[in-house]
Amino acid sequence: MNYAIETRELSFSFRNGFPVVDRLSLQVPMGSIYGFLGPNGAGKTTTIRMLTGMLLSDRDNIFINGASLQKSIPQVFEKIGALIENPSLYLHLTAIENLRMITTLRGLPKARMDAVLEIVGLTGAARRKVKEFSLGMKQRLGIAMALLPDPSLLILDEPANGLDPSGIIEIRELLKRLNSEGKTIFVSSHLLAEIEKTCTHIGVIHKGSLRYQDTLEAMQQTASASGEVVFRIPAAAERLVNLQGHHPDCRQVGTDEVLFPFAKREDVALLNQQLVGAGVPVEGIQVRGGLEDWFMRLTQKN
Amino acid sequence: MNLFLSTHGKTFRAEWQKLKRTGIFWLCLGAALFIPIINTLVGFLMDADPSAENAWGSFLQNNFVGFTGFFFPLFLVITMVRLVYLEHRSDTWKLMETQPVARLSLYIVKYEVALLISLLCLIGLLLFALLGGAILGAAKPDTGFVKSSIPWAEVFGALVRYWIASWALLAIQYFLSLLIKSFAWPMTIGLVAIIAGGMFAGFKVLGWFPYSAIVYTSASYKGSNTGGFLLHHELLSLAWAALFLWLGFQLFIKRGFAAAFIRGGRQLAQTLGVIAIFAILFWIVTKPSVSSPYAKTVLTGTLEMDKLPGEVQLLQAPAFNVVMSGKVANGRFHLSTDNAIPKGIYYLRAGSVRMPVFFGAKDSLHVALTTGKRGTELKFGGTRMAENSFLKEYEPGTGYLQNYGHTLTPFEYSSRVMDRWESEGKEIDRYKTVDNVKPAEDFIAWQKKDIGCIFIAAARCGIS
């Protein structure tokens, strides 16, 4: 399979030796919108900085469109547009002047400036100084800057950060439209709902390591299939040792509540049968599942 | 390298576009305008100097020297810090680093833009000074601007040398601005260094200090006496610039002082290697040269006088007997002898002019003698250039002894004589011409003895 981005056991530590990125093997299929999901501090921005060559990997283990990043910097940026952390803009210049600077630098036709301004809906603000822009406008101009070279790969770090709901919807629609034009989009976020609404593929990072990576459908199936069930059992504390003998993963979560993780929905009924059969008085059952629970479980593990 | 060459022009144009609305062009205009306005105003308010040889020459020199003492270095510091802070403020480094252009190009282009702004500022100063001179000449004909011509070669030479002297300062400020991601600190360091550089140059110490280079160019505004173009402090400015540009580039690509210079054996070895190369360059440039004896004893020269004499003579004190003589043809003369004439002070006589020169056997000295409104001026070249330049500039510090010697006790008097003698001896040891040529040891020994005589003579005056 051809990957727009592929990393092989990518690692990075700062000087204190603490691994910020730990053996990360990303596979971003061409033509996908890949959501790189993780809580704040998970290592998303560090990974993106490595993917754009701003942080150097000791090993040759990042590949863009099949070619080694180390060997193809900076020419690789001919076809990459990137927005890393906050949009990098010259605040003293107008929107069009910011775009003109990059157009000059890359030797692009001037018509691209108007085209990208229209794409991000900033045509009317082209001649306004960027320091007068709202955060959302800056974010959109940042995306416009990334779109200038008409890249085949867009790398966007939290593009919806600081946007109001309508701005978030606009960005979402924009990403879908760009993807439909054939661009691969790698977008990081800490918002599960946002990723779920936008992406075709998902990678979950937590504490620097990749906890999950697959298509959106596969993730939804996994998330809905697995989960946790809480059984209401009187005098749970007295029965816990006995229960853990048969189910080592279970734990007490309330005075009369014991939680059991499950991998398949069918396991809940089976578990109930086992408990009742063993004489445990089950007074109630509450199944916890869905995407958010799944994500929380994934990112609460060490 | 191919990528650098193919993209550098575009990178430069893009960097130039960033300057819009930064105020740098207004600052450049203001900086270039300020001193010419003051000097033009002074020209209106003061009486014209009747002794000025060339009104344009001295007016332009006053503008350059006035501007470059403080305002020019300050302008350069502000410009360089501002250029780098543009990127720090909005963290636009990451935008630039994700463009398909060579890292070297991204790095060096800021320095090139700063160099261009520095040159534009100097050109602006020259244009405004020319305008000021033209206004003065038109409004006050007695200022002499109408009669004199603009010394283009001298002023362009000075402009280019000022520009090159600014390279070190810009490179160091660039390095500092990359190292310290703030506006205030590199500015403060730059300001302190400018003041220190001016003071060092004033006291003629630490001549290698890079922030002194521009001041030294002012001190040698008319340039080399030996026909060279760049003086040693300007060459040193280029060496400093090369070192700090390399250091800055390491900082730029490795992001952090430790990673750039000291982390890992290879990095440390590379840093030390480059510093060693710089140290060699530094030694080559700063080591003063001493003229070697010539095979023959020759004295040549040119004369610029209202009435040219038919003959030039070299006279020996005290009886002023003629040691060498020769005819003057087309304002030029050539004297030579096979006699082993001793080293010492002789007098060059050309018509009514009699000027002292240090000379001796196996010396080849060239003298350019000019007489004008300001009196007689001598310029020297050849084996005794440094010695004669020293004598021309030397003024013994005997004033206090002559004026107040009678108030001192014999012990105080002798102590003061000894202190002055030692101090002036050290001054001779330190003396170098603008071309970094040092007097020969025989002259230094001779001059130290001569100073002894001067102070003994001063003692007689002071006691009587």
PDB file of N, CA, C and O in Angstrom, chain B residues 163-222:
ATOM      1  N   TRP B 163      31.142  50.519   5.066  1.00  0.00           N
ATOM      2  CA  TRP B 163      30.194  49.412   4.868  1.00  0.00           C
ATOM      3  C   TRP B 163      30.828  48.087   5.291  1.00  0.00           C
ATOM      4  O   TRP B 163      30.223  47.309   6.033  1.00  0.00           O
ATOM      5  N   ILE B 164      32.053  47.886   4.857  1.00  0.00           N
ATOM      6  CA  ILE B 164      32.731  46.621   5.203  1.00  0.00           C
ATOM      7  C   ILE B 164      33.023  46.561   6.704  1.00  0.00           C
ATOM      8  O   ILE B 164      32.915  45.507   7.324  1.00  0.00           O
ATOM      9  N   ALA B 165      33.342  47.704   7.295  1.00  0.00           N
ATOM     10  CA  ALA B 165      33.579  47.731   8.744  1.00  0.00           C
ATOM     11  C   ALA B 165      32.308  47.358   9.517  1.00  0.00           C
ATOM     12  O   ALA B 165      32.375  46.920  10.662  1.00  0.00           O
ATOM     13  N   SER B 166      31.140  47.526   8.871  1.00  0.00           N
ATOM     14  CA  SER B 166      29.870  47.207   9.554  1.00  0.00           C
ATOM     15  C   SER B 166      29.535  45.719   9.498  1.00  0.00           C
ATOM     16  O   SER B 166      28.634  45.258  10.188  1.00  0.00           O
ATOM     17  N   TRP B 167      30.245  44.948   8.685  1.00  0.00           N
ATOM     18  CA  TRP B 167      29.891  43.537   8.503  1.00  0.00           C
ATOM     19  C   TRP B 167      30.009  42.737   9.798  1.00  0.00           C
ATOM     20  O   TRP B 167      29.180  41.872  10.081  1.00  0.00           O
ATOM     21  N   ALA B 168      31.073  43.012  10.567  1.00  0.00           N
ATOM     22  CA  ALA B 168      31.291  42.252  11.804  1.00  0.00           C
ATOM     23  C   ALA B 168      30.163  42.524  12.784  1.00  0.00           C
ATOM     24  O   ALA B 168      29.575  41.585  13.346  1.00  0.00           O
ATOM     25  N   LEU B 169      29.846  43.801  12.971  1.00  0.00           N
ATOM     26  CA  LEU B 169      28.786  44.176  13.911  1.00  0.00           C
ATOM     27  C   LEU B 169      27.468  43.489  13.541  1.00  0.00           C
ATOM     28  O   LEU B 169      26.786  42.922  14.394  1.00  0.00           O
ATOM     29  N   LEU B 170      27.137  43.513  12.258  1.00  0.00           N
ATOM     30  CA  LEU B 170      25.872  42.902  11.820  1.00  0.00           C
ATOM     31  C   LEU B 170      25.883  41.390  12.058  1.00  0.00           C
ATOM     32  O   LEU B 170      24.879  40.824  12.495  1.00  0.00           O
ATOM     33  N   ALA B 171      27.013  40.744  11.784  1.00  0.00           N
ATOM     34  CA  ALA B 171      27.078  39.281  11.967  1.00  0.00           C
ATOM     35  C   ALA B 171      26.957  38.922  13.438  1.00  0.00           C
ATOM     36  O   ALA B 171      26.266  37.957  13.801  1.00  0.00           O
ATOM     37  N   ILE B 172      27.603  39.698  14.306  1.00  0.00           N
ATOM     38  CA  ILE B 172      27.541  39.393  15.744  1.00  0.00           C
ATOM     39  C   ILE B 172      26.127  39.649  16.276  1.00  0.00           C
ATOM     40  O   ILE B 172      25.582  38.850  17.037  1.00  0.00           O
ATOM     41  N   GLN B 173      25.522  40.743  15.820  1.00  0.00           N
ATOM     42  CA  GLN B 173      24.148  41.022  16.263  1.00  0.00           C
ATOM     43  C   GLN B 173      23.174  39.953  15.751  1.00  0.00           C
ATOM     44  O   GLN B 173      22.223  39.606  16.443  1.00  0.00           O
ATOM     45  N   TYR B 174      23.453  39.441  14.574  1.00  0.00           N
ATOM     46  CA  TYR B 174      22.606  38.369  14.020  1.00  0.00           C
ATOM     47  C   TYR B 174      22.710  37.132  14.916  1.00  0.00           C
ATOM     48  O   TYR B 174      21.699  36.538  15.314  1.00  0.00           O
ATOM     49  N   PHE B 175      23.943  36.793  15.262  1.00  0.00           N
ATOM     50  CA  PHE B 175      24.179  35.641  16.128  1.00  0.00           C
ATOM     51  C   PHE B 175      23.458  35.834  17.468  1.00  0.00           C
ATOM     52  O   PHE B 175      22.754  34.936  17.944  1.00  0.00           O
ATOM     53  N   LEU B 176      23.642  37.009  18.050  1.00  0.00           N
ATOM     54  CA  LEU B 176      23.018  37.286  19.353  1.00  0.00           C
ATOM     55  C   LEU B 176      21.493  37.225  19.261  1.00  0.00           C
ATOM     56  O   LEU B 176      20.830  36.710  20.161  1.00  0.00           O
ATOM     57  N   SER B 177      20.956  37.739  18.162  1.00  0.00           N
ATOM     58  CA  SER B 177      19.495  37.754  18.015  1.00  0.00           C
ATOM     59  C   SER B 177      18.938  36.348  17.818  1.00  0.00           C
ATOM     60  O   SER B 177      17.799  36.073  18.202  1.00  0.00           O
ATOM     61  N   LEU B 178      19.727  35.475  17.237  1.00  0.00           N
ATOM     62  CA  LEU B 178      19.283  34.081  17.107  1.00  0.00           C
ATOM     63  C   LEU B 178      19.381  33.361  18.450  1.00  0.00           C
ATOM     64  O   LEU B 178      18.539  32.542  18.794  1.00  0.00           O
ATOM     65  N   LEU B 179      20.423  33.707  19.191  1.00  0.00           N
ATOM     66  CA  LEU B 179      20.672  33.038  20.476  1.00  0.00           C
ATOM     67  C   LEU B 179      19.669  33.470  21.536  1.00  0.00           C
ATOM     68  O   LEU B 179      19.176  32.651  22.301  1.00  0.00           O
ATOM     69  N   ILE B 180      19.374  34.766  21.558  1.00  0.00           N
ATOM     70  CA  ILE B 180      18.475  35.308  22.594  1.00  0.00           C
ATOM     71  C   ILE B 180      17.191  35.760  21.896  1.00  0.00           C
ATOM     72  O   ILE B 180      17.213  36.718  21.129  1.00  0.00           O
ATOM     73  N   LYS B 181      16.109  35.061  22.187  1.00  0.00           N
ATOM     74  CA  LYS B 181      14.872  35.310  21.437  1.00  0.00           C
ATOM     75  C   LYS B 181      14.079  36.472  22.032  1.00  0.00           C
ATOM     76  O   LYS B 181      12.911  36.326  22.381  1.00  0.00           O
ATOM     77  N   SER B 182      14.725  37.585  22.205  1.00  0.00           N
ATOM     78  CA  SER B 182      14.001  38.764  22.686  1.00  0.00           C
ATOM     79  C   SER B 182      14.500  39.956  21.891  1.00  0.00           C
ATOM     80  O   SER B 182      15.488  39.861  21.168  1.00  0.00           O
ATOM     81  N   PHE B 183      13.802  41.071  22.028  1.00  0.00           N
ATOM     82  CA  PHE B 183      14.246  42.286  21.335  1.00  0.00           C
ATOM     83  C   PHE B 183      15.194  43.073  22.232  1.00  0.00           C
ATOM     84  O   PHE B 183      16.232  43.568  21.790  1.00  0.00           O
ATOM     85  N   ALA B 184      14.837  43.118  23.530  1.00  0.00           N
ATOM     86  CA  ALA B 184      15.558  44.016  24.437  1.00  0.00           C
ATOM     87  C   ALA B 184      17.007  43.585  24.673  1.00  0.00           C
ATOM     88  O   ALA B 184      17.909  44.428  24.657  1.00  0.00           O
ATOM     89  N   TRP B 185      17.241  42.302  24.886  1.00  0.00           N
ATOM     90  CA  TRP B 185      18.590  41.882  25.286  1.00  0.00           C
ATOM     91  C   TRP B 185      19.631  42.042  24.178  1.00  0.00           C
ATOM     92  O   TRP B 185      20.694  42.637  24.421  1.00  0.00           O
ATOM     93  N   PRO B 186      19.384  41.556  22.956  1.00  0.00           N
ATOM     94  CA  PRO B 186      20.392  41.805  21.912  1.00  0.00           C
ATOM     95  C   PRO B 186      20.612  43.290  21.659  1.00  0.00           C
ATOM     96  O   PRO B 186      21.717  43.732  21.378  1.00  0.00           O
ATOM     97  N   MET B 187      19.532  44.090  21.826  1.00  0.00           N
ATOM     98  CA  MET B 187      19.648  45.542  21.663  1.00  0.00           C
ATOM     99  C   MET B 187      20.575  46.119  22.731  1.00  0.00           C
ATOM    100  O   MET B 187      21.467  46.917  22.446  1.00  0.00           O
ATOM    101  N   THR B 188      20.327  45.697  23.978  1.00  0.00           N
ATOM    102  CA  THR B 188      21.115  46.209  25.100  1.00  0.00           C
ATOM    103  C   THR B 188      22.587  45.832  24.941  1.00  0.00           C
ATOM    104  O   THR B 188      23.475  46.668  25.120  1.00  0.00           O
ATOM    105  N   ILE B 189      22.807  44.568  24.600  1.00  0.00           N
ATOM    106  CA  ILE B 189      24.200  44.108  24.434  1.00  0.00           C
ATOM    107  C   ILE B 189      24.868  44.919  23.316  1.00  0.00           C
ATOM    108  O   ILE B 189      26.005  45.367  23.445  1.00  0.00           O
ATOM    109  N   GLY B 190      24.137  45.118  22.223  1.00  0.00           N
ATOM    110  CA  GLY B 190      24.674  45.870  21.091  1.00  0.00           C
ATOM    111  C   GLY B 190      25.018  47.302  21.488  1.00  0.00           C
ATOM    112  O   GLY B 190      26.085  47.811  21.146  1.00  0.00           O
ATOM    113  N   LEU B 191      24.116  47.919  22.246  1.00  0.00           N
ATOM    114  CA  LEU B 191      24.329  49.315  22.661  1.00  0.00           C
ATOM    115  C   LEU B 191      25.561  49.435  23.561  1.00  0.00           C
ATOM    116  O   LEU B 191      26.404  50.323  23.379  1.00  0.00           O
ATOM    117  N   VAL B 192      25.654  48.514  24.511  1.00  0.00           N
ATOM    118  CA  VAL B 192      26.811  48.525  25.429  1.00  0.00           C
ATOM    119  C   VAL B 192      28.106  48.307  24.631  1.00  0.00           C
ATOM    120  O   VAL B 192      29.117  48.984  24.858  1.00  0.00           O
ATOM    121  N   ALA B 193      28.048  47.382  23.677  1.00  0.00           N
ATOM    122  CA  ALA B 193      29.246  47.072  22.878  1.00  0.00           C
ATOM    123  C   ALA B 193      29.652  48.273  22.010  1.00  0.00           C
ATOM    124  O   ALA B 193      30.841  48.531  21.825  1.00  0.00           O
ATOM    125  N   ILE B 194      28.664  49.018  21.494  1.00  0.00           N
ATOM    126  CA  ILE B 194      28.983  50.211  20.682  1.00  0.00           C
ATOM    127  C   ILE B 194      29.718  51.244  21.541  1.00  0.00           C
ATOM    128  O   ILE B 194      30.740  51.800  21.138  1.00  0.00           O
ATOM    129  N   ILE B 195      29.181  51.468  22.751  1.00  0.00           N
ATOM    130  CA  ILE B 195      29.808  52.454  23.646  1.00  0.00           C
ATOM    131  C   ILE B 195      31.220  51.991  24.018  1.00  0.00           C
ATOM    132  O   ILE B 195      32.183  52.754  23.961  1.00  0.00           O
ATOM    133  N   ALA B 196      31.323  50.694  24.363  1.00  0.00           N
ATOM    134  CA  ALA B 196      32.644  50.150  24.731  1.00  0.00           C
ATOM    135  C   ALA B 196      33.611  50.268  23.547  1.00  0.00           C
ATOM    136  O   ALA B 196      34.762  50.681  23.729  1.00  0.00           O
ATOM    137  N   GLY B 197      33.131  49.960  22.347  1.00  0.00           N
ATOM    138  CA  GLY B 197      33.977  50.019  21.141  1.00  0.00           C
ATOM    139  C   GLY B 197      34.487  51.425  20.901  1.00  0.00           C
ATOM    140  O   GLY B 197      35.662  51.620  20.572  1.00  0.00           O
ATOM    141  N   GLY B 198      33.608  52.409  21.092  1.00  0.00           N
ATOM    142  CA  GLY B 198      34.002  53.802  20.915  1.00  0.00           C
ATOM    143  C   GLY B 198      35.070  54.203  21.926  1.00  0.00           C
ATOM    144  O   GLY B 198      36.053  54.879  21.589  1.00  0.00           O
ATOM    145  N   MET B 199      34.888  53.743  23.177  1.00  0.00           N
ATOM    146  CA  MET B 199      35.856  54.090  24.227  1.00  0.00           C
ATOM    147  C   MET B 199      37.194  53.389  23.988  1.00  0.00           C
ATOM    148  O   MET B 199      38.258  53.995  24.130  1.00  0.00           O
ATOM    149  N   PHE B 200      37.147  52.120  23.610  1.00  0.00           N
ATOM    150  CA  PHE B 200      38.399  51.384  23.328  1.00  0.00           C
ATOM    151  C   PHE B 200      39.180  52.084  22.223  1.00  0.00           C
ATOM    152  O   PHE B 200      40.393  52.248  22.311  1.00  0.00           O
ATOM    153  N   ALA B 201      38.463  52.469  21.176  1.00  0.00           N
ATOM    154  CA  ALA B 201      39.135  53.135  20.048  1.00  0.00           C
ATOM    155  C   ALA B 201      39.708  54.474  20.491  1.00  0.00           C
ATOM    156  O   ALA B 201      40.813  54.853  20.092  1.00  0.00           O
ATOM    157  N   GLY B 202      38.965  55.182  21.359  1.00  0.00           N
ATOM    158  CA  GLY B 202      39.433  56.468  21.867  1.00  0.00           C
ATOM    159  C   GLY B 202      40.730  56.329  22.648  1.00  0.00           C
ATOM    160  O   GLY B 202      41.637  57.146  22.515  1.00  0.00           O
ATOM    161  N   PHE B 203      40.804  55.263  23.449  1.00  0.00           N
ATOM    162  CA  PHE B 203      42.020  55.036  24.246  1.00  0.00           C
ATOM    163  C   PHE B 203      43.066  54.208  23.484  1.00  0.00           C
ATOM    164  O   PHE B 203      44.100  53.865  24.044  1.00  0.00           O
ATOM    165  N   LYS B 204      42.769  53.889  22.239  1.00  0.00           N
ATOM    166  CA  LYS B 204      43.666  53.103  21.382  1.00  0.00           C
ATOM    167  C   LYS B 204      44.063  51.770  22.026  1.00  0.00           C
ATOM    168  O   LYS B 204      45.226  51.375  22.034  1.00  0.00           O
ATOM    169  N   VAL B 205      43.092  51.109  22.639  1.00  0.00           N
ATOM    170  CA  VAL B 205      43.340  49.767  23.189  1.00  0.00           C
ATOM    171  C   VAL B 205      42.345  48.803  22.551  1.00  0.00           C
ATOM    172  O   VAL B 205      41.311  49.217  22.007  1.00  0.00           O
ATOM    173  N   LEU B 206      42.640  47.516  22.635  1.00  0.00           N
ATOM    174  CA  LEU B 206      41.779  46.438  22.093  1.00  0.00           C
ATOM    175  C   LEU B 206      41.322  46.776  20.668  1.00  0.00           C
ATOM    176  O   LEU B 206      40.130  46.760  20.360  1.00  0.00           O
ATOM    177  N   GLY B 207      42.296  47.055  19.834  1.00  0.00           N
ATOM    178  CA  GLY B 207      41.986  47.448  18.459  1.00  0.00           C
ATOM    179  C   GLY B 207      41.246  46.398  17.675  1.00  0.00           C
ATOM    180  O   GLY B 207      40.660  46.687  16.628  1.00  0.00           O
ATOM    181  N   TRP B 208      41.245  45.158  18.173  1.00  0.00           N
ATOM    182  CA  TRP B 208      40.562  44.060  17.467  1.00  0.00           C
ATOM    183  C   TRP B 208      39.070  44.002  17.797  1.00  0.00           C
ATOM    184  O   TRP B 208      38.329  43.249  17.174  1.00  0.00           O
ATOM    185  N   PHE B 209      38.625  44.798  18.770  1.00  0.00           N
ATOM    186  CA  PHE B 209      37.226  44.705  19.217  1.00  0.00           C
ATOM    187  C   PHE B 209      36.303  45.023  18.036  1.00  0.00           C
ATOM    188  O   PHE B 209      36.384  46.113  17.453  1.00  0.00           O
ATOM    189  N   PRO B 210      35.433  44.075  17.652  1.00  0.00           N
ATOM    190  CA  PRO B 210      34.692  44.248  16.400  1.00  0.00           C
ATOM    191  C   PRO B 210      33.793  45.480  16.342  1.00  0.00           C
ATOM    192  O   PRO B 210      33.556  46.020  15.274  1.00  0.00           O
ATOM    193  N   TYR B 211      33.306  45.933  17.508  1.00  0.00           N
ATOM    194  CA  TYR B 211      32.425  47.098  17.503  1.00  0.00           C
ATOM    195  C   TYR B 211      33.217  48.405  17.374  1.00  0.00           C
ATOM    196  O   TYR B 211      32.626  49.476  17.305  1.00  0.00           O
ATOM    197  N   SER B 212      34.572  48.294  17.363  1.00  0.00           N
ATOM    198  CA  SER B 212      35.411  49.492  17.183  1.00  0.00           C
ATOM    199  C   SER B 212      35.719  49.746  15.710  1.00  0.00           C
ATOM    200  O   SER B 212      36.222  50.812  15.367  1.00  0.00           O
ATOM    201  N   ALA B 213      35.466  48.754  14.864  1.00  0.00           N
ATOM    202  CA  ALA B 213      35.933  48.828  13.463  1.00  0.00           C
ATOM    203  C   ALA B 213      35.446  50.096  12.756  1.00  0.00           C
ATOM    204  O   ALA B 213      36.220  50.764  12.064  1.00  0.00           O
ATOM    205  N   ILE B 214      34.168  50.442  12.973  1.00  0.00           N
ATOM    206  CA  ILE B 214      33.614  51.618  12.274  1.00  0.00           C
ATOM    207  C   ILE B 214      34.305  52.897  12.762  1.00  0.00           C
ATOM    208  O   ILE B 214      34.585  53.795  11.979  1.00  0.00           O
ATOM    209  N   VAL B 215      34.597  52.947  14.063  1.00  0.00           N
ATOM    210  CA  VAL B 215      35.272  54.121  14.618  1.00  0.00           C
ATOM    211  C   VAL B 215      36.679  54.239  14.017  1.00  0.00           C
ATOM    212  O   VAL B 215      37.140  55.338  13.702  1.00  0.00           O
ATOM    213  N   TYR B 216      37.357  53.107  13.856  1.00  0.00           N
ATOM    214  CA  TYR B 216      38.700  53.132  13.262  1.00  0.00           C
ATOM    215  C   TYR B 216      38.651  53.577  11.798  1.00  0.00           C
ATOM    216  O   TYR B 216      39.582  54.219  11.318  1.00  0.00           O
ATOM    217  N   THR B 217      37.582  53.229  11.106  1.00  0.00           N
ATOM    218  CA  THR B 217      37.453  53.699   9.720  1.00  0.00           C
ATOM    219  C   THR B 217      37.318  55.220   9.712  1.00  0.00           C
ATOM    220  O   THR B 217      37.888  55.890   8.855  1.00  0.00           O
ATOM    221  N   SER B 218      36.586  55.753  10.696  1.00  0.00           N
ATOM    222  CA  SER B 218      36.490  57.211  10.805  1.00  0.00           C
ATOM    223  C   SER B 218      37.860  57.825  11.068  1.00  0.00           C
ATOM    224  O   SER B 218      38.207  58.864  10.520  1.00  0.00           O
ATOM    225  N   ALA B 219      38.641  57.145  11.942  1.00  0.00           N
ATOM    226  CA  ALA B 219      39.962  57.681  12.295  1.00  0.00           C
ATOM    227  C   ALA B 219      40.917  57.643  11.098  1.00  0.00           C
ATOM    228  O   ALA B 219      41.900  58.371  11.071  1.00  0.00           O
ATOM    229  N   SER B 220      40.634  56.779  10.130  1.00  0.00           N
ATOM    230  CA  SER B 220      41.501  56.690   8.945  1.00  0.00           C
ATOM    231  C   SER B 220      40.644  56.922   7.696  1.00  0.00           C
ATOM    232  O   SER B 220      40.681  56.151   6.748  1.00  0.00           O
ATOM    233  N   TYR B 221      39.847  58.002   7.776  1.00  0.00           N
ATOM    234  CA  TYR B 221      38.852  58.299   6.738  1.00  0.00           C
ATOM    235  C   TYR B 221      39.458  58.334   5.336  1.00  0.00           C
ATOM    236  O   TYR B 221      38.871  57.853   4.375  1.00  0.00           O
ATOM    237  N   LYS B 222      40.666  58.880   5.233  1.00  0.00           N
ATOM    238  CA  LYS B 222      41.259  59.030   3.896  1.00  0.00           C
ATOM    239  C   LYS B 222      41.896  57.742   3.392  1.00  0.00           C
ATOM    240  O   LYS B 222      42.382  57.689   2.265  1.00  0.00           O
TER     241      LYS B 222
END
